[in-house]
XYZ file of C-alpha atoms in Angstrom:
716
model
C -36.195 -13.987 -16.282
C -37.214 -11.434 -13.815
C -40.615 -10.058 -14.178
C -41.144 -6.407 -14.414
C -43.250 -6.223 -11.193
C -40.432 -7.675 -9.315
C -37.845 -5.291 -10.797
C -40.118 -2.374 -9.785
C -40.473 -3.588 -6.165
C -36.574 -3.643 -5.925
C -36.151 -0.305 -7.709
C -36.692 3.247 -6.650
C -40.279 4.569 -6.485
C -41.448 7.460 -8.835
C -41.365 10.089 -5.945
C -37.836 9.055 -5.069
C -36.728 9.268 -8.709
C -38.367 12.763 -9.003
C -36.797 13.922 -5.793
C -33.358 12.645 -6.954
C -33.734 14.393 -10.343
C -34.783 17.584 -8.781
C -31.828 17.401 -6.369
C -29.357 16.598 -9.083
C -30.682 19.739 -11.181
C -30.867 22.087 -8.129
C -27.395 21.308 -6.669
C -25.358 22.375 -9.912
C -27.763 25.247 -10.488
C -27.310 26.593 -6.925
C -23.462 26.114 -7.480
C -23.560 27.803 -10.761
C -25.624 30.728 -9.225
C -23.230 30.975 -6.374
C -20.216 31.098 -8.720
C -21.842 33.729 -10.908
C -22.803 35.832 -7.832
C -19.291 35.504 -6.400
C -17.766 36.302 -9.800
C -19.962 39.375 -10.049
C -18.941 40.642 -6.881
C -15.230 39.879 -7.695
C -15.595 42.010 -10.852
C -17.239 44.882 -9.145
C -14.581 44.851 -6.492
C -11.776 44.529 -9.117
C -13.346 47.493 -10.989
C -13.178 49.711 -7.762
C -9.833 48.405 -6.994
C -8.649 49.412 -10.536
C -10.243 52.867 -10.171
C -8.343 53.481 -6.890
C -4.960 52.039 -8.289
C -5.505 54.060 -11.491
C -6.111 57.331 -9.600
C -2.883 56.687 -7.499
C -0.789 56.038 -10.551
C -2.186 58.896 -12.415
C -1.680 61.392 -9.467
C 1.877 59.991 -9.000
C 2.550 60.718 -12.762
C 1.454 64.296 -12.224
C 3.576 64.688 -9.059
C 6.595 63.199 -10.705
C 5.983 65.435 -13.954
C 5.970 68.534 -11.716
C 8.935 67.473 -9.868
C 10.700 66.853 -13.230
C 10.219 70.554 -13.896
C 11.923 71.536 -10.831
C 14.821 69.241 -11.526
C 15.141 70.496 -15.006
C 15.317 74.111 -13.895
C 17.684 73.151 -11.112
C 20.025 71.388 -13.515
C 19.851 74.418 -16.076
C 20.652 76.914 -13.401
C 23.532 74.782 -12.426
C 25.076 75.707 -15.750
C 24.546 79.402 -15.220
C 27.159 81.696 -16.660
C 27.024 83.511 -13.288
C 28.288 80.386 -11.645
C 31.026 80.101 -14.225
C 32.199 83.523 -13.342
C 31.526 83.109 -9.531
C 29.163 86.017 -9.590
C 26.271 85.447 -7.200
C 24.454 88.575 -8.465
C 24.484 87.498 -12.074
C 23.129 83.963 -10.885
C 20.316 85.708 -8.985
C 19.128 87.486 -12.082
C 19.175 84.115 -14.023
C 17.248 82.549 -11.277
C 14.605 85.239 -11.300
C 14.079 84.816 -15.033
C 13.624 81.165 -14.678
C 11.064 81.394 -11.757
C 7.809 82.686 -13.556
C 7.146 79.103 -14.927
C 7.409 77.368 -11.491
C 4.586 78.651 -9.169
C 5.345 78.434 -5.481
C 9.036 77.924 -5.969
C 12.334 79.915 -5.332
C 16.021 79.493 -5.766
C 18.639 79.015 -3.314
C 22.480 78.967 -3.938
C 24.629 77.315 -1.299
C 28.304 76.524 -1.042
C 29.595 73.068 -0.261
C 29.328 73.844 3.507
C 25.669 74.824 3.407
C 26.041 78.585 3.708
C 23.408 80.282 1.606
C 24.891 82.668 -0.934
C 21.513 83.573 -2.878
C 17.875 83.159 -1.856
C 15.188 84.630 -4.385
C 12.593 84.444 -1.618
C 14.007 87.536 -0.032
C 15.904 90.621 -1.289
C 19.717 90.337 -1.839
C 20.816 92.351 1.187
C 19.343 90.212 4.059
C 21.319 87.973 6.119
C 20.740 84.374 5.139
C 20.831 81.444 7.479
C 22.627 78.284 6.716
C 20.940 75.372 4.820
C 18.881 73.191 7.483
C 20.547 69.888 8.467
C 18.029 67.748 6.882
C 19.204 69.174 3.488
C 22.758 68.529 3.975
C 22.502 64.810 3.380
C 20.826 65.063 -0.130
C 23.371 67.733 -0.918
C 26.127 65.220 -0.229
C 24.382 62.491 -2.277
C 24.056 65.062 -5.094
C 27.875 65.534 -5.186
C 28.433 61.937 -4.820
C 26.055 60.896 -7.701
C 26.513 64.010 -9.736
C 22.681 63.946 -10.083
C 19.941 66.061 -8.718
C 18.420 64.921 -5.415
C 15.103 65.665 -3.741
C 14.951 66.880 -0.131
C 12.057 65.598 1.931
C 9.483 68.012 3.641
C 10.989 70.383 6.189
C 10.407 73.897 7.435
C 12.237 76.558 5.321
C 14.742 78.559 7.303
C 13.826 81.622 5.534
C 10.151 81.273 4.292
C 9.162 79.619 7.682
C 6.618 77.223 5.800
C 6.652 73.633 5.016
C 8.839 73.035 1.901
C 10.470 70.380 -0.344
C 13.488 71.108 -2.394
C 15.431 69.872 -5.442
C 19.217 70.051 -5.071
C 21.448 70.047 -8.096
C 25.379 69.778 -7.819
C 27.734 72.347 -9.458
C 31.276 71.295 -10.133
C 34.273 73.549 -10.991
C 37.427 71.874 -12.339
C 36.009 68.578 -11.150
C 35.403 69.458 -7.581
C 32.112 70.434 -5.811
C 31.665 74.106 -5.779
C 27.821 74.920 -5.013
C 24.498 73.381 -4.800
C 21.427 74.991 -6.579
C 18.201 74.346 -4.583
C 14.740 74.815 -5.952
C 12.643 75.203 -2.845
C 8.835 74.521 -3.395
C 5.996 75.486 -1.128
C 4.117 72.142 -0.352
C 0.865 73.838 -1.015
C 1.598 73.359 -4.760
C 1.249 69.685 -4.305
C -1.924 70.080 -2.163
C -3.465 72.056 -5.011
C -2.431 69.343 -7.367
C -4.065 66.734 -5.382
C -7.330 68.723 -5.121
C -7.362 69.392 -8.791
C -8.253 65.835 -9.494
C -11.786 66.025 -8.323
C -11.993 62.545 -6.638
C -15.228 61.057 -5.721
C -16.856 61.715 -2.456
C -15.199 59.732 0.446
C -11.921 59.488 -1.362
C -8.691 61.239 -0.132
C -5.040 61.532 -1.370
C -1.957 62.090 0.131
C 1.838 62.464 -0.612
C 4.443 60.992 1.932
C 8.156 61.509 1.882
C 10.797 58.786 2.508
C 10.636 59.410 6.204
C 6.822 58.832 6.384
C 5.945 62.498 6.848
C 3.030 64.184 5.010
C 4.087 66.435 2.048
C 0.501 67.078 0.953
C -3.109 65.806 1.788
C -6.261 66.494 0.188
C -8.025 66.664 3.451
C -6.831 68.775 6.383
C -3.559 69.515 4.588
C -2.487 72.353 6.949
C -3.179 70.267 9.888
C -1.194 67.315 8.853
C 1.660 68.592 6.624
C 5.081 67.623 7.904
C 3.594 65.162 10.461
C 4.110 61.351 10.491
C 1.485 59.120 8.781
C -1.002 56.946 10.756
C 0.281 53.729 12.230
C -2.374 51.973 10.133
C -0.657 53.108 6.955
C 3.106 53.044 7.843
C 3.649 49.336 7.524
C 2.543 49.279 3.962
C 3.866 52.713 2.900
C 6.797 51.556 0.692
C 4.686 48.912 -0.872
C 2.734 49.214 -4.075
C -0.850 47.839 -4.348
C -4.125 47.851 -2.364
C -4.229 47.703 1.470
C -6.708 47.840 4.236
C -5.727 50.946 6.454
C -6.888 53.186 9.088
C -6.450 56.987 8.616
C -5.432 59.652 11.128
C -9.016 60.326 11.835
C -9.600 56.688 12.784
C -11.695 55.755 9.813
C -11.193 52.527 7.730
C -9.948 53.114 4.171
C -9.061 50.991 1.131
C -5.614 52.693 0.209
C -3.925 52.096 -3.173
C -0.139 52.899 -2.850
C 2.140 54.021 -5.747
C 5.856 54.558 -5.021
C 7.801 57.038 -7.018
C 10.989 55.754 -8.689
C 12.396 59.236 -8.802
C 11.933 60.345 -5.160
C 11.027 57.230 -3.350
C 7.985 59.172 -2.019
C 4.681 57.275 -1.665
C 1.338 58.534 -3.053
C -1.692 57.073 -1.551
C -5.305 57.280 -2.756
C -7.848 55.966 -0.284
C -11.489 55.422 -0.519
C -13.606 54.892 2.775
C -14.198 51.170 3.075
C -17.953 51.387 3.390
C -17.976 53.562 0.125
C -15.606 51.339 -1.509
C -17.764 48.111 -0.760
C -21.252 49.627 -1.033
C -21.586 49.087 -4.834
C -20.031 45.576 -4.366
C -22.762 44.655 -1.787
C -25.395 45.937 -3.843
C -24.393 44.104 -6.945
C -24.124 40.748 -4.799
C -27.680 41.198 -3.429
C -29.164 41.852 -7.014
C -27.303 39.052 -8.456
C -28.242 36.666 -5.705
C -32.013 37.417 -5.962
C -31.838 36.913 -9.698
C -29.970 33.698 -9.345
C -32.237 32.327 -6.827
C -35.101 33.038 -8.995
C -33.561 31.412 -11.947
C -32.648 28.475 -9.899
C -36.182 28.070 -8.616
C -37.614 28.234 -12.041
C -35.027 25.720 -13.214
C -35.908 23.337 -10.490
C -39.708 23.477 -11.287
C -38.949 22.894 -14.935
C -36.551 20.085 -14.065
C -39.176 18.419 -11.958
C -41.834 18.591 -14.694
C -39.492 17.101 -17.409
C -38.215 14.334 -14.826
C -41.805 13.207 -14.519
C -41.972 12.629 -18.421
C -38.645 10.751 -18.725
C -38.424 8.697 -15.517
C -39.450 5.405 -17.268
C -36.896 5.769 -20.174
C -34.071 6.843 -17.775
C -34.797 3.757 -15.742
C -34.567 1.594 -19.048
C -31.333 3.258 -19.989
C -29.941 2.670 -16.470
C -30.734 -0.985 -16.810
C -29.097 -1.204 -20.211
C -25.987 0.367 -18.905
C -25.729 -2.021 -15.975
C -26.120 -4.918 -18.275
C -23.492 -3.490 -20.630
C -21.034 -3.045 -17.576
C -21.550 -6.586 -16.504
C -21.090 -7.853 -20.018
C -24.397 -9.678 -20.009
C -27.162 -9.872 -22.751
C -29.735 -7.075 -22.238
C -33.399 -8.009 -21.629
C -35.343 -4.906 -22.110
C -38.886 -3.904 -22.835
C -39.374 -1.102 -25.401
C -39.990 2.252 -23.748
C -41.801 3.969 -26.755
C -39.153 6.656 -26.932
C -37.571 6.113 -30.267
C -33.970 7.366 -29.512
C -33.791 5.327 -26.077
C -35.030 2.140 -27.655
C -32.249 2.610 -30.286
C -29.640 3.097 -27.510
C -30.868 -0.080 -25.612
C -30.521 -2.046 -28.803
C -27.075 -0.867 -29.222
C -26.276 -1.641 -25.603
C -27.419 -5.180 -26.235
C -25.227 -5.663 -29.378
C -22.244 -3.978 -27.656
C -22.561 -6.291 -24.595
C -22.502 -9.343 -26.851
C -19.404 -8.130 -28.775
C -17.557 -7.032 -25.688
C -18.043 -10.297 -23.886
C -16.798 -12.167 -26.848
C -13.615 -10.034 -27.025
C -13.003 -10.167 -23.263
C -13.286 -14.043 -23.317
C -10.425 -14.116 -25.691
C -8.470 -11.650 -23.573
C -9.115 -13.695 -20.555
C -7.732 -16.892 -21.962
C -4.650 -15.055 -22.906
C -4.141 -13.372 -19.508
C -4.887 -16.466 -17.524
C -2.207 -18.295 -19.288
C 0.525 -16.285 -17.251
C 1.452 -16.624 -13.581
C 1.772 -12.926 -13.035
C -1.192 -10.921 -11.843
C -2.425 -8.700 -14.786
C -4.723 -5.811 -14.067
C -6.383 -2.970 -16.237
C -6.887 0.129 -14.274
C -8.692 3.294 -14.966
C -6.823 5.689 -12.768
C -6.390 3.782 -9.599
C -9.751 1.655 -10.201
C -9.484 -1.806 -11.296
C -11.428 -2.530 -14.437
C -10.234 -6.165 -15.068
C -8.078 -8.814 -13.349
C -6.702 -12.070 -14.541
C -6.907 -15.510 -12.858
C -3.272 -15.147 -11.707
C -4.021 -12.053 -9.667
C -7.141 -13.722 -8.156
C -5.084 -16.665 -7.109
C -2.371 -14.333 -5.872
C -4.564 -12.179 -3.581
C -7.104 -14.999 -2.750
C -10.111 -13.183 -4.249
C -13.103 -14.582 -5.881
C -13.942 -13.759 -9.519
C -15.675 -10.441 -9.937
C -14.620 -9.430 -6.381
C -11.886 -7.008 -7.445
C -13.579 -4.952 -10.337
C -14.162 -1.260 -9.394
C -11.819 -1.574 -6.218
C -8.783 0.576 -5.913
C -5.361 -0.915 -6.572
C -4.132 0.599 -3.406
C -6.485 -1.954 -1.494
C -4.182 -4.688 -2.682
C -1.044 -2.979 -1.358
C 0.296 -2.835 2.273
C -0.762 0.410 4.028
C 2.809 1.462 4.827
C 3.986 1.394 1.071
C 0.725 2.154 -0.638
C 1.113 5.975 -1.369
C 4.673 5.767 -2.513
C 4.012 2.677 -4.780
C 1.012 4.389 -6.543
C 2.923 7.528 -7.027
C 5.879 5.864 -8.666
C 3.712 3.498 -10.741
C 1.751 6.672 -11.998
C 4.937 8.439 -12.971
C 6.956 5.549 -14.591
C 6.612 3.603 -17.714
C 7.937 -0.028 -17.511
C 9.759 0.669 -14.266
C 9.751 -2.354 -11.721
C 8.791 -1.291 -8.250
C 9.566 -3.625 -5.368
C 6.791 -3.311 -2.793
C 4.436 -5.368 -0.420
C 1.125 -6.661 -1.815
C -1.768 -7.414 0.395
C -4.085 -10.589 0.108
C -7.710 -10.378 0.785
C -7.312 -12.004 4.262
C -5.044 -9.086 5.162
C -1.638 -10.807 5.043
C 1.099 -9.357 2.932
C 3.742 -10.742 0.745
C 6.742 -9.302 -1.242
C 5.883 -8.507 -4.801
C 7.085 -6.542 -7.937
C 4.750 -4.083 -9.454
C 5.155 -2.629 -12.967
C 2.834 -0.917 -15.528
C 2.309 0.909 -18.800
C -0.205 2.940 -20.683
C -2.683 1.140 -22.910
C -5.984 1.921 -24.722
C -8.726 -0.136 -23.549
C -12.456 0.063 -24.923
C -11.305 3.356 -26.578
C -10.093 4.723 -23.221
C -6.600 5.557 -22.150
C -5.757 3.227 -19.185
C -2.864 1.433 -17.608
C -1.890 -2.211 -17.353
C -0.340 -3.261 -14.088
C 1.627 -6.440 -13.545
C 2.130 -7.967 -10.168
C 4.601 -10.788 -9.441
C 4.774 -12.745 -6.289
C 8.356 -12.689 -4.819
C 7.724 -14.851 -1.890
C 9.829 -17.736 -3.356
C 12.717 -15.365 -4.456
C 12.700 -13.576 -0.962
C 12.839 -16.954 0.883
C 15.827 -18.069 -1.357
C 17.459 -14.777 -0.478
C 16.957 -15.378 3.096
C 18.454 -18.857 2.805
C 21.451 -17.316 0.841
C 21.965 -14.785 3.744
C 21.719 -17.569 6.363
C 24.391 -19.592 4.602
C 26.463 -16.571 4.253
C 26.100 -15.712 7.937
C 27.296 -19.278 8.592
C 30.278 -18.970 6.283
C 31.192 -15.840 8.163
C 30.890 -17.529 11.548
C 33.036 -20.536 10.086
C 35.609 -18.100 9.020
C 35.808 -16.598 12.555
C 35.928 -20.182 13.995
C 38.712 -21.107 11.679
C 40.940 -18.461 13.541
C 40.590 -20.031 17.034
C 43.168 -22.723 16.455
C 45.710 -20.202 15.101
C 44.914 -17.540 17.760
C 44.758 -19.866 20.826
C 48.425 -19.923 21.701
C 48.909 -16.192 21.300
C 45.843 -15.360 23.289
C 46.918 -17.638 25.949
C 50.374 -15.762 26.050
C 48.285 -12.394 26.148
C 46.263 -13.667 29.172
C 49.225 -15.323 30.940
C 51.027 -12.023 31.363
C 48.267 -10.317 33.415
C 47.226 -13.371 35.328
C 51.049 -14.082 36.206
C 51.226 -10.538 37.447
C 48.000 -10.927 39.373
C 49.636 -14.054 41.125
C 52.789 -12.095 41.876
C 50.911 -9.186 43.315
C 48.801 -11.339 45.659
C 51.854 -13.306 46.732
C 53.521 -10.003 47.631
C 50.282 -9.008 49.630
C 50.537 -12.254 51.620
C 54.178 -11.599 52.592
C 53.354 -8.136 53.663
C 50.482 -9.396 55.838
C 52.771 -11.799 57.633
C 54.740 -8.946 58.805
C 54.124 -7.725 62.300
C 52.809 -5.157 62.903
C 50.812 -3.884 59.802
C 51.618 -0.028 60.023
C 50.102 2.518 57.927
C 52.855 2.477 55.325
C 52.452 -1.380 54.937
C 48.647 -0.814 54.638
C 49.195 1.852 51.804
C 51.501 -0.564 49.965
C 49.049 -3.268 50.300
C 46.363 -0.939 48.597
C 48.798 -0.052 45.978
C 49.629 -3.612 45.087
C 45.880 -4.679 45.269
C 45.090 -1.883 42.657
C 47.928 -3.292 40.422
C 46.365 -6.668 40.811
C 42.936 -5.328 39.972
C 44.325 -3.527 36.872
C 45.795 -6.623 35.645
C 42.761 -8.788 36.372
C 40.656 -6.078 34.345
C 43.100 -6.336 31.395
C 42.718 -10.122 31.311
C 39.040 -9.764 31.369
C 39.144 -7.227 28.557
C 41.089 -9.563 26.377
C 38.569 -12.298 27.181
C 35.615 -9.951 26.490
C 36.934 -9.012 22.998
C 37.591 -12.725 22.218
C 34.223 -13.739 23.114
C 32.657 -10.936 20.898
C 34.627 -11.984 18.155
C 33.926 -15.634 18.345
C 30.459 -15.320 19.497
C 27.528 -16.381 17.361
C 25.943 -12.900 17.666
C 22.905 -12.127 15.442
C 23.315 -9.632 12.767
C 22.610 -6.258 14.554
C 23.923 -2.993 13.236
C 24.431 -0.035 15.785
C 26.005 3.379 15.537
C 29.606 3.074 16.713
C 32.645 5.347 16.922
C 34.791 4.221 13.961
C 38.216 4.905 15.831
C 37.043 2.814 18.803
C 35.914 -0.249 16.714
C 39.087 -0.252 14.624
C 41.438 0.275 17.608
C 39.835 -2.655 19.532
C 40.041 -5.008 16.539
C 43.615 -3.974 15.817
C 44.638 -4.622 19.328
C 43.092 -8.018 19.378
C 44.602 -8.997 15.961
C 48.097 -7.839 16.923
C 47.817 -9.649 20.257
C 46.648 -13.013 18.758
C 49.409 -13.185 16.015
C 52.865 -14.214 16.131
C 54.735 -10.974 15.210
C 58.228 -11.215 16.716
C 60.584 -8.602 14.984
C 57.611 -6.722 13.258
C 57.336 -3.012 13.755
C 53.748 -2.075 14.078
C 52.464 1.562 13.623
C 48.848 2.583 14.224
C 47.532 6.005 13.115
C 43.884 5.875 14.255
C 42.340 9.240 15.201
C 38.757 10.578 15.367
C 36.871 9.794 12.099
C 33.129 10.074 12.984
C 30.428 7.354 13.540
C 29.584 4.433 11.339
C 26.416 2.301 11.337
C 27.751 -1.442 11.401
C 27.452 -4.894 12.764
C 30.597 -4.384 15.212
C 31.566 -8.066 15.291
C 31.492 -8.409 11.553
C 33.590 -5.299 10.839
C 36.099 -6.265 13.482
C 36.275 -9.781 11.856
C 37.356 -7.955 8.574
C 40.059 -5.903 10.421
C 41.357 -9.023 12.196
C 41.666 -10.799 9.021
C 43.419 -7.934 7.122
C 45.959 -7.458 9.892
C 46.619 -11.175 10.444
C 47.173 -11.478 6.688
C 49.534 -8.559 6.631
C 51.571 -10.032 9.535
C 51.798 -13.397 7.937
C 52.668 -11.921 4.592
C 55.925 -10.641 6.150
C 56.961 -14.003 7.729
C 59.869 -14.401 5.284
C 60.536 -10.745 4.513
C 63.775 -9.083 5.734
C 61.894 -5.755 6.311
C 58.822 -6.286 8.530
C 56.746 -3.042 8.879
C 53.001 -3.161 9.364
C 51.082 0.126 9.217
C 47.433 0.607 10.301
C 46.015 3.881 9.119
C 42.529 5.321 9.374
C 41.576 8.151 6.966
C 38.557 10.468 7.582
C 36.772 11.780 4.465
C 33.646 13.942 4.404
C 31.282 10.987 3.772
C 33.389 7.872 4.391
C 36.196 6.482 6.354
C 38.897 4.517 4.846
C 41.046 2.000 6.734
C 44.436 1.024 5.139
C 46.538 -1.931 6.204
C 49.799 -1.870 4.620
C 52.799 -4.568 4.941
C 56.298 -4.983 3.485
C 55.756 -8.521 2.325
C 56.240 -10.173 -1.169
C 53.171 -8.184 -2.529
C 50.474 -9.745 -4.773
C 50.924 -10.759 -8.410
C 48.960 -9.334 -11.141
C 47.339 -12.692 -11.847
C 46.111 -13.036 -8.255
C 44.989 -9.552 -7.729
C 42.060 -9.887 -10.131
C 40.470 -12.825 -8.223
C 41.754 -12.079 -4.673
C 38.465 -11.573 -3.286
C 36.691 -14.421 -4.961
C 35.922 -17.693 -2.920
C 38.693 -20.280 -2.661
C 41.428 -18.023 -4.084
C 44.389 -17.708 -1.721
C 48.071 -16.819 -1.877
C 48.941 -19.271 1.242
C 49.758 -22.948 0.583
C 47.555 -23.981 3.465
C 44.928 -21.304 2.973
C 41.105 -22.107 2.411
C 40.607 -19.063 0.278
C 37.397 -17.885 2.012
C 38.779 -15.081 4.340
C 39.023 -12.300 1.869
C 35.750 -13.313 0.141
C 34.060 -13.192 3.409
C 35.599 -9.719 4.001
C 34.224 -8.578 0.752
C 30.648 -9.807 1.453
C 30.687 -8.052 4.922
C 31.954 -4.613 3.627
C 29.551 -4.636 0.568
C 26.616 -5.564 2.840
C 27.683 -2.444 4.767
C 27.323 -0.365 1.630
C 31.294 -0.069 1.567
C 34.007 -1.152 -0.856
C 37.283 -3.300 -0.231
C 40.229 -3.235 -2.742
C 43.990 -3.588 -2.713
C 46.885 -1.471 -3.980
C 50.721 -2.057 -4.331
C 52.671 -0.695 -1.393
C 55.080 2.367 -2.092
C 58.110 0.403 -0.861
C 57.011 -3.150 -1.844
C 54.358 -5.328 -0.208
C 50.617 -4.670 -0.447
C 48.076 -2.389 0.937
C 44.508 -3.765 1.694
C 41.780 -0.918 2.066
C 38.206 -0.925 2.759
C 35.723 2.007 3.179
C 32.608 2.572 5.038
C 30.060 5.432 4.865
C 29.857 7.708 7.946
C 26.433 8.668 9.563
C 25.573 12.327 10.344
C 25.872 13.749 13.936
C 22.001 13.780 14.539
C 21.795 9.989 13.741
C 24.952 9.308 15.635
C 23.491 11.092 18.712
C 20.219 9.505 18.880
C 21.110 5.979 17.631
C 18.743 3.979 15.334
């Protein structure tokens, strides 16, 4: 048993404990105070923002309401009986009766060409100028939409002052006849803005669709009809709160409200320093108060910490003993509640240890690694996991599960494990010495010690992977044996294929010798010598190409996939297969066009093509009609090669097991060629099958996926 004095020497001193307690109390308190101060500042800022936004929306409502009156009067006058009778004088009388309720406004009647017929701003005997060009487009829109339109700010041609207008269309017999304009002095809107009694440092403005001032609460006469400031223009058509610069060069916080009726923007702006001053004051007061509360809390926490240091230390010792499932050796602290807790810790540790011993006996009976994890942290691991990872007992608890996974797959494996329930994940596990091994990882949710956790199962796949590698090696040898079995059958035909260019080379060289004996060798003879030598060189290259393709086909070649042009691979293999087969009297047709790129082991795919072409030629040996077709079909995601013959075809009984090992339609066949073809094609994520020919015979097909242009251009 460890003596109390020895425990004290190994533990923290009283001053260290007090400092830690004060720090633990101070940091959350400071964070809380900071959060409160920040929140108060945000609330104050939000209150001011809401005030500016409310003022903008309220003013916009008043402006739209005022415009609504003008629209209503314009639409009412559009139905005037004077217009029905085409009597401008009678219409003028109707208009004058409607004007007393609309301060600062007058009525203009114009025909479809923009000529003013009536203008209540002047007496009836004056000559009236035409409607200004900027009002003609709204007039046309009014006729097109059959609804009243608002004309942006302009200088009235009669009043010679900035005005806006409402244009209402008038139709007679379904055709446009007149436009009724309610022209309004923009001073009406200036008075509307100033009537709101905004706080000091605030200003309001109305801007038309072209970004020109209709009204402004500050210096209205100076800026009406002029463009808004560059600092406001980018946000003019957007609703919300923005940081802008006024025409006077001052910083403002501006709230925009856009009218759905006219497309005008109403902005209410507060000087930035005026806007932020209450917020700044609130933050200062809240910060001072928070600091005072924090300081008082720290002092109180330090005082209380001095009184409970020893009981806390005893609780820590009890918790540590419970965590390690060992019996608790404790000395009573004199604090009744803590002594009761320590006694409960002691009982719980004994019960927990007994329960875990039973679990360990069950978990250790399996070869798989069994883990209980709290999040990503390992709570418990069985003996199988310790053996698998080479860890000592007790060395994995509280470590992250990711530490026992290879770095390159760690993130993906943990994400899939967390989101799956019972799914098996193939991954790479990591031993304690840093080596990795293939493994399967799966898991599910459990309740452990009253907490929701996960059980993870890890299974070593080293033996299975080694067996898989052995199987692949045997398969590779089988493919190699299949290619070698073709040597005897193809030797004579290949010799004939090589004999032709080599005989031509000998003939050309003999001709050159005869020409060289001639005296003298003039320029004509020299040119003939060069031509003949070129022909000899071409025939030698032809023979070399045949040898190269043959060596590639029969070479041992390690499996290596590269991006190849599909048409080139198939054309080379078809040429080799046709040249190496006895096909007297067979009509061969090849339709091989551009089809994209494929990621393949070139030698293996050419082995498939040679096998299919040779099988097709041999199938027509006794057939009266001998036609072989090699067709390459390009599809969006795949290429399909079809080899069709006019032989006897394939029986229904044989078609079901044609691609299985040791199944053959030939009396002398081994039955491994087509099974090897199937293995190769499926290893390349393709598919191989057979179909009956349209005019008899059989069609052998296989497909391969194509790669995209980016992958084909850069290789792998």
